[in-house]
Coordinates of C-alpha atoms in Angstrom, one line a residue:
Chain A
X1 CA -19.3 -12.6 8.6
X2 CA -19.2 -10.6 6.1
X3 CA -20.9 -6.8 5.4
X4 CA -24.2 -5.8 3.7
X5 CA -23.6 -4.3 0.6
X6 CA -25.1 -1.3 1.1
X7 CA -24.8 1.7 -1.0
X8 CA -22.0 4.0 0.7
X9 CA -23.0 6.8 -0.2
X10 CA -26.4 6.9 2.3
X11 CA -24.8 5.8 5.5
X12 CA -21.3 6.7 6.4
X13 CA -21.0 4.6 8.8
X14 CA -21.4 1.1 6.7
X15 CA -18.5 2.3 4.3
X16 CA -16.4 2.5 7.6
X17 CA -17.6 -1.1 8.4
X18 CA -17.1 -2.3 5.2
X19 CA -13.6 -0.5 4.6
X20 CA -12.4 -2.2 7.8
X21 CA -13.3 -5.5 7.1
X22 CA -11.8 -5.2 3.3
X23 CA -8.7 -3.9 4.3
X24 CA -8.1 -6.9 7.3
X25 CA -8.9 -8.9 4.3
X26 CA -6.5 -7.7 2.1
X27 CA -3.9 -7.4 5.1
X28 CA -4.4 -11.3 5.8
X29 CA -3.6 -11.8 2.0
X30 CA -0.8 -10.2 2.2
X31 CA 0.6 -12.3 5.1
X32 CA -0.4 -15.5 3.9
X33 CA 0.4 -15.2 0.3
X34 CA 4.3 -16.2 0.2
X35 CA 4.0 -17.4 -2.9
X36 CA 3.8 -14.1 -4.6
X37 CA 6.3 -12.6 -6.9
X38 CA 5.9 -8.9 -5.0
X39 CA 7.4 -10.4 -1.9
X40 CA 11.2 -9.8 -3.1
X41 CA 10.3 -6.7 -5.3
X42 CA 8.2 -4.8 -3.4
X43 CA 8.7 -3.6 0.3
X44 CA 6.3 -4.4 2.6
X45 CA 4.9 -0.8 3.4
X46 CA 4.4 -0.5 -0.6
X47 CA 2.6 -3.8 -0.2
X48 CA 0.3 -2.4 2.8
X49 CA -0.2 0.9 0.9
X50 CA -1.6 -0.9 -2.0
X51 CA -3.7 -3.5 0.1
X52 CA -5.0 0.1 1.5
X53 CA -6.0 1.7 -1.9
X54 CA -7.2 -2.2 -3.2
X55 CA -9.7 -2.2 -0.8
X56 CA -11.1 1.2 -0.8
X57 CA -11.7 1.0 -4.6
X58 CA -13.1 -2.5 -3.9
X59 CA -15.5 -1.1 -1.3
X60 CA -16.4 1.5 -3.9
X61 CA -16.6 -1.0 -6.9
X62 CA -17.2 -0.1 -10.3
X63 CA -19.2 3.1 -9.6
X64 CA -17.0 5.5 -9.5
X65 CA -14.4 6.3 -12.4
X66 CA -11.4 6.8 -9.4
X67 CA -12.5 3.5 -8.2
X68 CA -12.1 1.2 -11.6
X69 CA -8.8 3.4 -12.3
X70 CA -7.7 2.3 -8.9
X71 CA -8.6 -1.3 -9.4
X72 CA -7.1 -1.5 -13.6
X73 CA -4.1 -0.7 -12.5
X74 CA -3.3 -2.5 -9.6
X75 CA -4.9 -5.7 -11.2
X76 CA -2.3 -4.9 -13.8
X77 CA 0.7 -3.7 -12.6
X78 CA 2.6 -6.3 -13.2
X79 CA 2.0 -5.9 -16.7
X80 CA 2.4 -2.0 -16.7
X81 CA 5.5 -2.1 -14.7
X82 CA 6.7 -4.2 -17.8
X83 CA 5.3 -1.5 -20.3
X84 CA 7.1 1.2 -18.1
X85 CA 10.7 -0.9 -18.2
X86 CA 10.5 -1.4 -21.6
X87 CA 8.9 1.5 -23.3
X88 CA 7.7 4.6 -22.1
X89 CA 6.3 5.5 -25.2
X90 CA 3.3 3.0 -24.9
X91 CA 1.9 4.8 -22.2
X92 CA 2.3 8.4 -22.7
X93 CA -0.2 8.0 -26.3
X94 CA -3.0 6.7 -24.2
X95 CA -2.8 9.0 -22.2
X96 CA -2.6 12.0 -24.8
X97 CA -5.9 10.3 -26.0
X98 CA -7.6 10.6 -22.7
X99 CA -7.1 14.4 -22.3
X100 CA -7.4 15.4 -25.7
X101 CA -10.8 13.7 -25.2
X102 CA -11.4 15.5 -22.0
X103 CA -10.6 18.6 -23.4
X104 CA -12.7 18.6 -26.8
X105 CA -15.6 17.9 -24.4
X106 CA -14.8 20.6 -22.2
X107 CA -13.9 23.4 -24.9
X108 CA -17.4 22.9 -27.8
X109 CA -20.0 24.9 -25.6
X110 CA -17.5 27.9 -24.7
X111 CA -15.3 28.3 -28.3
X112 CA -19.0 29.4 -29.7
X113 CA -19.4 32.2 -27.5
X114 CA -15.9 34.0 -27.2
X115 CA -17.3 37.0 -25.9
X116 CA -18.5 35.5 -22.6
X117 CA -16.8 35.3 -19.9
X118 CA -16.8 32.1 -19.1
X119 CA -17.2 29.9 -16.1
X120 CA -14.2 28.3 -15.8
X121 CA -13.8 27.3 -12.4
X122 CA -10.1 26.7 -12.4
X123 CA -8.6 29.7 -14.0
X124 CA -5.1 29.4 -16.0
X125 CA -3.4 28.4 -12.9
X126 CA -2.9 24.7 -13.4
X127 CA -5.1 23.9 -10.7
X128 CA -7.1 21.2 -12.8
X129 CA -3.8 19.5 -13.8
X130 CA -2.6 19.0 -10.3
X131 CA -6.0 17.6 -9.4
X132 CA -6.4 15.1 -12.4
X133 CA -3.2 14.1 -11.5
X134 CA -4.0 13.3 -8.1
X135 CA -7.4 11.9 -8.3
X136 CA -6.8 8.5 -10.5
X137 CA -8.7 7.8 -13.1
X138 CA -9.9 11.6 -13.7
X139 CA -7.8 12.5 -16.9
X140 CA -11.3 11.5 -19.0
X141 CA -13.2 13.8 -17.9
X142 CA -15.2 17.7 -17.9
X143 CA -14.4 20.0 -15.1
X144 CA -18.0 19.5 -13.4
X145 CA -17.0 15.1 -13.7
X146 CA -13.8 15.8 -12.3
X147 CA -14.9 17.8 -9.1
X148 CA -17.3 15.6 -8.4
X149 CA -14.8 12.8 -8.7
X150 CA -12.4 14.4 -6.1
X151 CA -15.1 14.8 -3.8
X152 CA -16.1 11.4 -3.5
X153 CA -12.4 10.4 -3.8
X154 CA -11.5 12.7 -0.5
X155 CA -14.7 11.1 1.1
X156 CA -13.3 7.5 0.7
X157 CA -10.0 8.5 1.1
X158 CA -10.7 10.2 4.3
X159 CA -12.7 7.1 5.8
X160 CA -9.8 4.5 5.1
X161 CA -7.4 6.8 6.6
X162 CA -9.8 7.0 10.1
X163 CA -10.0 2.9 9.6
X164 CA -6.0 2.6 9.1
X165 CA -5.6 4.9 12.1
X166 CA -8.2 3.0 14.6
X167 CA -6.1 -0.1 13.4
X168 CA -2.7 1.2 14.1
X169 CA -3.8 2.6 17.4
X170 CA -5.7 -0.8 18.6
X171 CA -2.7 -2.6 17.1
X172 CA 0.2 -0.3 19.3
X173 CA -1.6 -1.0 22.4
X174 CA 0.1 -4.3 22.5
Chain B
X1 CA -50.7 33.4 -6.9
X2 CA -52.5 34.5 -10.1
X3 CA -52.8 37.1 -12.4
X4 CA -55.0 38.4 -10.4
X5 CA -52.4 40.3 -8.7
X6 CA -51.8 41.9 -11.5
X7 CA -54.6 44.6 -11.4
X8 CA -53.5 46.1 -8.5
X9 CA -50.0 46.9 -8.9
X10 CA -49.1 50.4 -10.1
X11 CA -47.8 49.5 -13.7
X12 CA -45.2 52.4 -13.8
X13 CA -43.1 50.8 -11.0
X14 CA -42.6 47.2 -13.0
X15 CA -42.6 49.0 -16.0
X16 CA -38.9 48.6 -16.4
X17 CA -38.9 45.1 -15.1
X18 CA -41.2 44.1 -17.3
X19 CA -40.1 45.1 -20.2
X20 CA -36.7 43.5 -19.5
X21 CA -39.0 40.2 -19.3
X22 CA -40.8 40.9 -22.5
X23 CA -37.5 41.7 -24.3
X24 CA -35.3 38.7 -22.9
X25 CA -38.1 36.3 -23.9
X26 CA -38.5 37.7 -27.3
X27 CA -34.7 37.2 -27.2
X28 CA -34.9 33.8 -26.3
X29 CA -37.4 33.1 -28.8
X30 CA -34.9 34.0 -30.9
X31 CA -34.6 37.4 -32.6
X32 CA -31.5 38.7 -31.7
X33 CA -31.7 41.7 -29.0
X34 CA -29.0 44.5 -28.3
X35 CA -28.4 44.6 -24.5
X36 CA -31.1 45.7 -22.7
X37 CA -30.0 48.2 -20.4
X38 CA -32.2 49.5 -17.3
X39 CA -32.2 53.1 -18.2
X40 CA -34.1 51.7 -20.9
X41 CA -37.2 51.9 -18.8
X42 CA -38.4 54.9 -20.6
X43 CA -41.7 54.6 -22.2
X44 CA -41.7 55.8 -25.2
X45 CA -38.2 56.2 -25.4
X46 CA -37.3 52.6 -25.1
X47 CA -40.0 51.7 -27.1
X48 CA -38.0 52.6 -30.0
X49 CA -35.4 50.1 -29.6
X50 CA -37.7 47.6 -29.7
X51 CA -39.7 48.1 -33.0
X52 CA -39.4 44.9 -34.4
X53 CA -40.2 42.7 -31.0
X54 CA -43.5 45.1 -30.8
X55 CA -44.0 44.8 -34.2
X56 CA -43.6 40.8 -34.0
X57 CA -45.6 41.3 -30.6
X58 CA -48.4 42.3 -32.1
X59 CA -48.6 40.2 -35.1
X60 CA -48.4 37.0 -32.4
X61 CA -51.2 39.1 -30.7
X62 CA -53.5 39.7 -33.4
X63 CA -53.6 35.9 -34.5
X64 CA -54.3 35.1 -31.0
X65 CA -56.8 37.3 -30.6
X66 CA -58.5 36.1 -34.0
X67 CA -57.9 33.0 -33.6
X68 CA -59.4 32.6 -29.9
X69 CA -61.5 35.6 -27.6
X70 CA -60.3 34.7 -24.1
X71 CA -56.9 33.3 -22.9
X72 CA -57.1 30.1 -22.2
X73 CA -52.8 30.1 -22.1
X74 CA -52.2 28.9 -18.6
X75 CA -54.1 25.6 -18.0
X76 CA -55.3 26.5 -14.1
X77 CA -56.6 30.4 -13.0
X78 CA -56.2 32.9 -15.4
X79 CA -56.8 36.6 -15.2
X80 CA -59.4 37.4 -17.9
X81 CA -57.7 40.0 -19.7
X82 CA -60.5 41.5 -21.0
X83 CA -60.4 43.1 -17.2
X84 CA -57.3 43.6 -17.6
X85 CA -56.2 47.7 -17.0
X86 CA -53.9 49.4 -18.9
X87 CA -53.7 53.0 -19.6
X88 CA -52.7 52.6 -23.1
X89 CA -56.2 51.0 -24.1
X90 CA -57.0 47.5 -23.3
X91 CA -56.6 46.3 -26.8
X92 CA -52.8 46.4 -27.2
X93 CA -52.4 45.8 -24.0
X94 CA -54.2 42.4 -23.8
X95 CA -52.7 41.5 -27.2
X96 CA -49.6 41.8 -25.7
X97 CA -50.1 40.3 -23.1
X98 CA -51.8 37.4 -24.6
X99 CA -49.1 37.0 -27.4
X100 CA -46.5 37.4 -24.4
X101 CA -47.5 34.6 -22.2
X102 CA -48.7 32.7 -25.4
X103 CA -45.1 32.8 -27.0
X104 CA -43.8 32.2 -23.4
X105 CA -46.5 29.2 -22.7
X106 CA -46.3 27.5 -25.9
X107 CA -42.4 26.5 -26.3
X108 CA -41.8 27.2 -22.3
X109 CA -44.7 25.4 -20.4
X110 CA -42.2 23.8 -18.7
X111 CA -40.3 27.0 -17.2
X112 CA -43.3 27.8 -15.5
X113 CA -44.6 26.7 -12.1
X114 CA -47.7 27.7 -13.1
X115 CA -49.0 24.2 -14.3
X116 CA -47.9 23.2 -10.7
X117 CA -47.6 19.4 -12.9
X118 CA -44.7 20.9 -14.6
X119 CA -41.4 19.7 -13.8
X120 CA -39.1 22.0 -14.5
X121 CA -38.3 24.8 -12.3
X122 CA -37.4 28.1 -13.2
X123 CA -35.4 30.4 -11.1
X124 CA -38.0 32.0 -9.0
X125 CA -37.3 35.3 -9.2
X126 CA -37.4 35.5 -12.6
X127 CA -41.4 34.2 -12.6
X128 CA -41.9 37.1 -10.0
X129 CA -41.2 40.0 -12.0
X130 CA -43.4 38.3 -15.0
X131 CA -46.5 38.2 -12.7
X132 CA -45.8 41.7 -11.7
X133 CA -44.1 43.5 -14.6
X134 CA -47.4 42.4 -16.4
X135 CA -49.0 45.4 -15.9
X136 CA -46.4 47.6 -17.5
X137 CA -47.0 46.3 -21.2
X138 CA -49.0 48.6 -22.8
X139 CA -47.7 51.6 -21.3
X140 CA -43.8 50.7 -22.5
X141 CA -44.9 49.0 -25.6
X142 CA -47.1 50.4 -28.1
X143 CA -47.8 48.9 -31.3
X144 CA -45.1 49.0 -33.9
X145 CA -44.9 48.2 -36.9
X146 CA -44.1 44.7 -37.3
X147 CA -41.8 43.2 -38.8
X148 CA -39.9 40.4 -37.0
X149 CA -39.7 37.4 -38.4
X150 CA -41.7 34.6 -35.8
X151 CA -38.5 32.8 -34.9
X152 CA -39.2 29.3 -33.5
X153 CA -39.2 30.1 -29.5
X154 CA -37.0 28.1 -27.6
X155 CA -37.1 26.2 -23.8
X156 CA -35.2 28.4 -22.0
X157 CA -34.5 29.6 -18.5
X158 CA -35.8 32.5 -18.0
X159 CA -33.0 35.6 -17.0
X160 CA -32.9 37.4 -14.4
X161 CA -32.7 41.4 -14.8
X162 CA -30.1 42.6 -15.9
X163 CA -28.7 39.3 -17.5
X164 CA -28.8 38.6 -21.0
X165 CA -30.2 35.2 -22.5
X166 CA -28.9 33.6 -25.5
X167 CA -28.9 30.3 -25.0
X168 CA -24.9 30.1 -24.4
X169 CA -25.3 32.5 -21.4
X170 CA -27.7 30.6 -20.6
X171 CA -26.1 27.1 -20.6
X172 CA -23.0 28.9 -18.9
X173 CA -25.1 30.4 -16.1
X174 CA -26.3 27.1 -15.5
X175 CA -22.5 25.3 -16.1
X176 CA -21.5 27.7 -13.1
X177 CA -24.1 26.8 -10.6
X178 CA -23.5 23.3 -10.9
X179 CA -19.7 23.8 -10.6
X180 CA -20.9 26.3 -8.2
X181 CA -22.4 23.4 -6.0
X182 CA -20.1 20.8 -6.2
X183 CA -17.6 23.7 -4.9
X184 CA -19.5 23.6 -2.3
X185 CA -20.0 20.0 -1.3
X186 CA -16.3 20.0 -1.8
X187 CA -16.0 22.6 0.8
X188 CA -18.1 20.9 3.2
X189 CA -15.7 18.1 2.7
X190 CA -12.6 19.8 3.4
X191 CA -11.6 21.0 6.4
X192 CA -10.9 24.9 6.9
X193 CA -13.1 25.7 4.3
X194 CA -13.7 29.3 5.1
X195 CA -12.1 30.8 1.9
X196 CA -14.7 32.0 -0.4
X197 CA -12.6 32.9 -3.4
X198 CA -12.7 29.9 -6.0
X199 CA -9.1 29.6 -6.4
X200 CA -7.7 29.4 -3.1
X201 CA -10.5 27.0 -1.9
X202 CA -8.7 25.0 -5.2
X203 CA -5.6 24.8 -3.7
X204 CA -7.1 23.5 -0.7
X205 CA -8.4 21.3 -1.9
X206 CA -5.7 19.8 -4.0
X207 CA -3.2 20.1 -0.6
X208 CA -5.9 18.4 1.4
X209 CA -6.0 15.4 -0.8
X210 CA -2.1 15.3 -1.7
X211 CA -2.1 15.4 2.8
X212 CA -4.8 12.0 2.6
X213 CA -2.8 10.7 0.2
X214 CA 0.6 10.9 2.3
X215 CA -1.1 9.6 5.1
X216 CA -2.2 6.4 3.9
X217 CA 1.1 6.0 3.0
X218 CA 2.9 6.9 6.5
X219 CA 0.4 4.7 8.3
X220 CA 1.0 2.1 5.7
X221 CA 4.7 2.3 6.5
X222 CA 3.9 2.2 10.5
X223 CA 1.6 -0.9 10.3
X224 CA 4.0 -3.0 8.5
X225 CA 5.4 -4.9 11.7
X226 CA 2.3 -4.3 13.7
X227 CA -1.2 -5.5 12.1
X228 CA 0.3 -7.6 9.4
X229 CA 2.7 -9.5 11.5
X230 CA -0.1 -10.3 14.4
X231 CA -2.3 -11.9 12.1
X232 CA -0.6 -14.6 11.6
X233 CA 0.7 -15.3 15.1
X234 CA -2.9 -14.8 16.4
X235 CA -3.3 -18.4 14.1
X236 CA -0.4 -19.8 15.2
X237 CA 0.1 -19.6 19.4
X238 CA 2.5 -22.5 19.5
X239 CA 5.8 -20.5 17.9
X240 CA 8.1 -20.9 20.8
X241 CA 11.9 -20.9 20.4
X242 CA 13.6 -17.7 20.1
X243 CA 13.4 -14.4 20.5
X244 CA 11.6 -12.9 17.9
X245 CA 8.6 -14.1 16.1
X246 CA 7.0 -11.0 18.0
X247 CA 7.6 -7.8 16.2
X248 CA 5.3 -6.1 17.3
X249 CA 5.3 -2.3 16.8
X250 CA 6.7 -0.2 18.8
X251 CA 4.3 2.7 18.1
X252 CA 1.4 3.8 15.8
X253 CA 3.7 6.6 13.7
X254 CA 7.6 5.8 13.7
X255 CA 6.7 5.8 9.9
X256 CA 9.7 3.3 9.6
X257 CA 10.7 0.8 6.9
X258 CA 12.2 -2.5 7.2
X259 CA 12.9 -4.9 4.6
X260 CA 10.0 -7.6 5.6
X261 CA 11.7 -10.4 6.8
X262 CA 9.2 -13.3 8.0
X263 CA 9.5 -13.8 11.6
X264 CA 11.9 -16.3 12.1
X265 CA 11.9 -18.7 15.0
X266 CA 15.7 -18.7 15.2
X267 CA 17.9 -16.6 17.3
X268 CA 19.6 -16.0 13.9
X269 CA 17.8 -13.0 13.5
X270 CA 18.5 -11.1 17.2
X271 CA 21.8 -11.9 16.4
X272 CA 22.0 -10.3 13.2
X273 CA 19.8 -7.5 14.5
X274 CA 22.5 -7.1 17.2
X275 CA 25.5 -6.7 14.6
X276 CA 23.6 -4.6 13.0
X277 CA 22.6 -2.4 16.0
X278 CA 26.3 -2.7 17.2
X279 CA 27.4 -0.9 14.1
X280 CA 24.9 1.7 13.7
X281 CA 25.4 3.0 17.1
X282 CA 29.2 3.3 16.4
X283 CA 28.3 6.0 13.8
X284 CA 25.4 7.3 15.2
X285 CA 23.1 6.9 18.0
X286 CA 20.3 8.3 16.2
X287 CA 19.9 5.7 13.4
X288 CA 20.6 2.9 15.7
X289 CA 17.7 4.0 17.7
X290 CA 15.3 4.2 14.4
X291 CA 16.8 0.6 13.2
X292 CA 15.5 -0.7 16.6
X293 CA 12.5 1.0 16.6
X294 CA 11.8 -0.2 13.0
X295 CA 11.9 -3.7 14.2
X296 CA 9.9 -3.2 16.9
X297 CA 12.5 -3.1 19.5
X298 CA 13.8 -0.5 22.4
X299 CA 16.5 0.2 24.4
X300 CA 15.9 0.4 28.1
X301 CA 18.2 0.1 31.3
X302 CA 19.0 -3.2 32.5
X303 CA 17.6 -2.9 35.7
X304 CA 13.9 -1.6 33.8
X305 CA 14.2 -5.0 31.5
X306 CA 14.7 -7.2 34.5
X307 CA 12.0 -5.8 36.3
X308 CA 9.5 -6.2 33.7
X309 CA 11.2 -9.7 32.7
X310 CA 10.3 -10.8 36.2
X311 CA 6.6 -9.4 36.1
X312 CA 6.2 -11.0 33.1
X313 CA 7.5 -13.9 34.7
X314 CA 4.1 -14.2 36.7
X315 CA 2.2 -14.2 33.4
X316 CA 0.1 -17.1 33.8
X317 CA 1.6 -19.8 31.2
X318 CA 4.0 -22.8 31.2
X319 CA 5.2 -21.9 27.8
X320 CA 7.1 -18.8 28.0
X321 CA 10.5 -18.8 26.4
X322 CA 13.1 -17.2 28.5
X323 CA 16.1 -16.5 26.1
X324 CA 17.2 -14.4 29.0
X325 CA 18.6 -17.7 30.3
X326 CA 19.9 -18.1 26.9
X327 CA 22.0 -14.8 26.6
X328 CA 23.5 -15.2 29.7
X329 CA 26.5 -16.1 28.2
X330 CA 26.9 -12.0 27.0
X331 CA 28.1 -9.4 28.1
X332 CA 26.6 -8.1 30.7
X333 CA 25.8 -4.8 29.4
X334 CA 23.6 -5.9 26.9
X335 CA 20.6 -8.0 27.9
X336 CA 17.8 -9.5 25.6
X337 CA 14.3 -10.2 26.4
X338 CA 11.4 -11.5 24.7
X339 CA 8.4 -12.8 26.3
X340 CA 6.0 -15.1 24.6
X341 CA 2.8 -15.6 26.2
X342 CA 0.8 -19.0 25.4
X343 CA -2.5 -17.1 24.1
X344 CA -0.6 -15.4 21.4
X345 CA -0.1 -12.2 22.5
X346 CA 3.6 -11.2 22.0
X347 CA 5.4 -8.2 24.2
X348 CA 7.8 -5.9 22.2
X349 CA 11.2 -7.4 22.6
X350 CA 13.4 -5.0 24.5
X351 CA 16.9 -4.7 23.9
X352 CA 19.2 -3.2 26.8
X353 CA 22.0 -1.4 26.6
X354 CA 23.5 -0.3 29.8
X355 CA 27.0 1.3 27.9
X356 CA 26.6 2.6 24.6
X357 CA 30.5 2.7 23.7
X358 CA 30.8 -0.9 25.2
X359 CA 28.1 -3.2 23.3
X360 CA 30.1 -6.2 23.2
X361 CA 28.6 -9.2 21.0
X362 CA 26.3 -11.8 22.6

């Protein structure tokens, strides 16, 4: 059986549905695949928490930035986790690049008008740090991108964490 | 919705209104404008200010009224202004007001919703005041001399009183009402989102996804023996032999972590769980509690375990394991019981421990 594609954003119920049967999927996976180098490395609740945020930024796809972000780096962590090991210098750069792009996009239409006050939703207190750090995939972008970013993110988020918990509760009964 | 309605408003009341419209759009056509300030209102006396944008007025005027007799700016109803009443003579006054809604028309056709085809929409109150402040031209504006240059007029929102409009006001007022609204879909999305100050519905935000994010990972933690570990066994209903292929878990949020050993069909495992559970509860009852519970396991009076040993005993299958039989040989202070029904369905394993200080090995 297997889910309509449907576009999530319309009916909240079908990204439920479709987050449910993802996740199973990926759980199944990651019971069946012995073969697989993360089964010494990697504990098992890492294993579930990733098979969590795989499948929500499957569900998702390629629409949303948070969603390929999600998806890059778990299709290569192995090869990051290498990077990381070997030299952390590799990945800091790209990320330099990322918000010093971000950030010329966001300064050009205020630096012409000093005078104005401007509409800087986050202030000087570091709130728009904390959030691109905790929104994946959100270090490319203008303030306006990025909230709409988090609020799709908390949407999905919030869903897979109602499927987890239905799960766990079914599951406990036993 | 017409000029029409124009004639019968008393011109002195808009007069101010008006001429902050006539001076912001003469602004955003370009010529630079010092802040208009109400109190400006005066008639004569603000008039002054305002030379040059009368003075370019008029010019604008004049062609228009060469160049064509009637206005034909707006493409549906128009007010003919030759009706149109002004105490300062009619002349000036419809030369103004031609020129205005000409400059307006020409470069901001689509800021208007008077061409209902238009698309773009312009903040409403701001077309208001136009249709009203109309009347006040003549009587604030008298012809000038002239001498602004005719700077190109640009597509722009039209301000509301009181705000000035060069185009980077402009393109920040409209910056902050879309942040404006995703702040709000954001709050709709959150819960507790009764603060109205920016900031704090910020930090609310950030907490509230930091909160997701630590959830997924508890449940994560508190599935691992549950979910995962049933899936396979649904597949496989023919595991018999030992004690433990069943972890199932104990609770939905113990939040534990075990090191994911595959279910095992020996007893090698209870015995090493055993050991284990021995040793933590020399140290400390407490962690040898949360080592059981992380593998799915309990601690129950002996007289409990047999009584649900023997109701399970009436569970309709001729497969069940009994390993109680097996670990008869211990101690009698510690019994172990696992259950495995033929459909697949595994009970927790229940470990009992009747004497804490005296676990003896199996």
């Amino acid at each position: 059986m297997s889910p309509p594609q449907q576009p999530t954003s319309i009916n909240p119920n079908s990204l439920k549905i479709q987050l449910a049967y993802r996740f199973l999927h990926n759980l199944n996976n990651l019971n069946t695949k012995r073969s697989n180098l993360d089964n010494t490395r990697i504990r098992r609740s890492h294993r579930v928490k990733l098979a969590a945020y795989a499948s929500m930024a499957y569900v998702v796809g390629s629409r949303r930035a948070w969603s390929r972000a999600i998806l890059w780096k778990i299709r290569n962590r192995a090869v990051l986790a290498r990077f990381k090991r070997v030299d952390h210098k590799i990945t800091t750069p790209l990320r330099h690049h990322h918000v010093h792009a971000g950030s010329v996009k966001r300064r050009t239409p205020s630096c012409s008008n000093p005078k104005r006050e401007y509409s800087d939703p986050f202030g000087n207190s570091g709130q728009e740090v904390k959030l691109r750090k905790l929104v994946p995939g959100s270090s490319t972008m203008d303030a306006l991108g990025l909230l709409d970013e988090t609020a799709d993110y908390i949407k999905c988020l919030a869903t897979q964490v109602e499927v987890m918990k239905n799960l766990v509760d079914l599951y406990s009964i036993i | 919705m017409s000029l029409q309605d124009l004639q019968t408003f008393d011109p002195t009341s808009f007069q101010d209104d008006f001429l902050e419209q006539m001076l912001c759009s003469l602004q955003s056509a370009g010529v630079s404008w010092p802040e208009i300030s109400t109190s400006t209102g005066g008639s004569s006396g603000g008039v002054e200010l305002f030379d040059d944008q009368s003075a370019y007025l008029t010019t604008k005027l004049r062609q228009h009224q060469i160049s064509s007799g009637d206005v034909g700016f707006f493409q549906n109803e128009m007010v003919d202004t030759s009706s149109f009443k002004s105490p300062n003579g009619n002349n000036s006054i419809q030369a103004l007001f031609n020129g205005f809604t000409g400059s307006i028309q020409s470069n901001q056709t689509p800021n208007f919703q008077y061409p209902p085809a238009q698309g773009f929409r312009p903040p409403s109150p701001a077309t208001a005041p136009v249709n009203q402040g109309l009347t006040g031209v003549g009587a604030a504006v008298a012809g000038g001399g002239c001498s602004g240059p005719p700077a190109q007029p640009r597509q722009r929102v039209r301000a509301r009183r009181g705000q000035a409009t060069d185009p980077h006001s402009i393109a920040e007022r409209l910056r902050r009402e879309r942040i404006a609204e995703r702040m709000k879909s954001l709050q709709e999305l959150v819960p507790n989102a009764n603060k109205t100050d920016k900031a704090s519905m910020l930090d609310e935000i950030i907490d509230y996804v930091k909160f997701l994010q630590l959830q997924v990972k508890v449940l994560s933690m508190s599935r691992m023996g549950g979910v995962a570990a049933v899936a396979p066994l649904v597949t496989d209903v023919s595991s018999e032999g030992g004690c433990d292929g069943a972890q199932a878990s104990a609770s939905g949020g113990t939040g534990r972590t075990t090191n994911g050993t595959p279910p095992s069909k020996t007893n090698d495992t209870m015995t090493v769980a055993e050991n284990q559970v021995v040793k933590l509860m020399e140290e400390d009852m407490g962690s040898a509690m949360q080592y059981l519970q992380g593998k799915g396991l309990c601690l129950m009076p002996i007289s409990l375990a047999t009584a649900i040993s023997t109701t399970t005993c009436h569970l309709p299958s001729t497969r069940n394991n009994h390993p109680l039989l097996g670990s008869g040989s211990s101690s009698p202070n510690v019994s172990v019981l696992s259950v495995q029904s033929a459909n697949g369905v595994l009970l927790p394993e229940v470990v009992s421990v009747k004497d804490s200080n005296a676990v003896t090995k199996l």
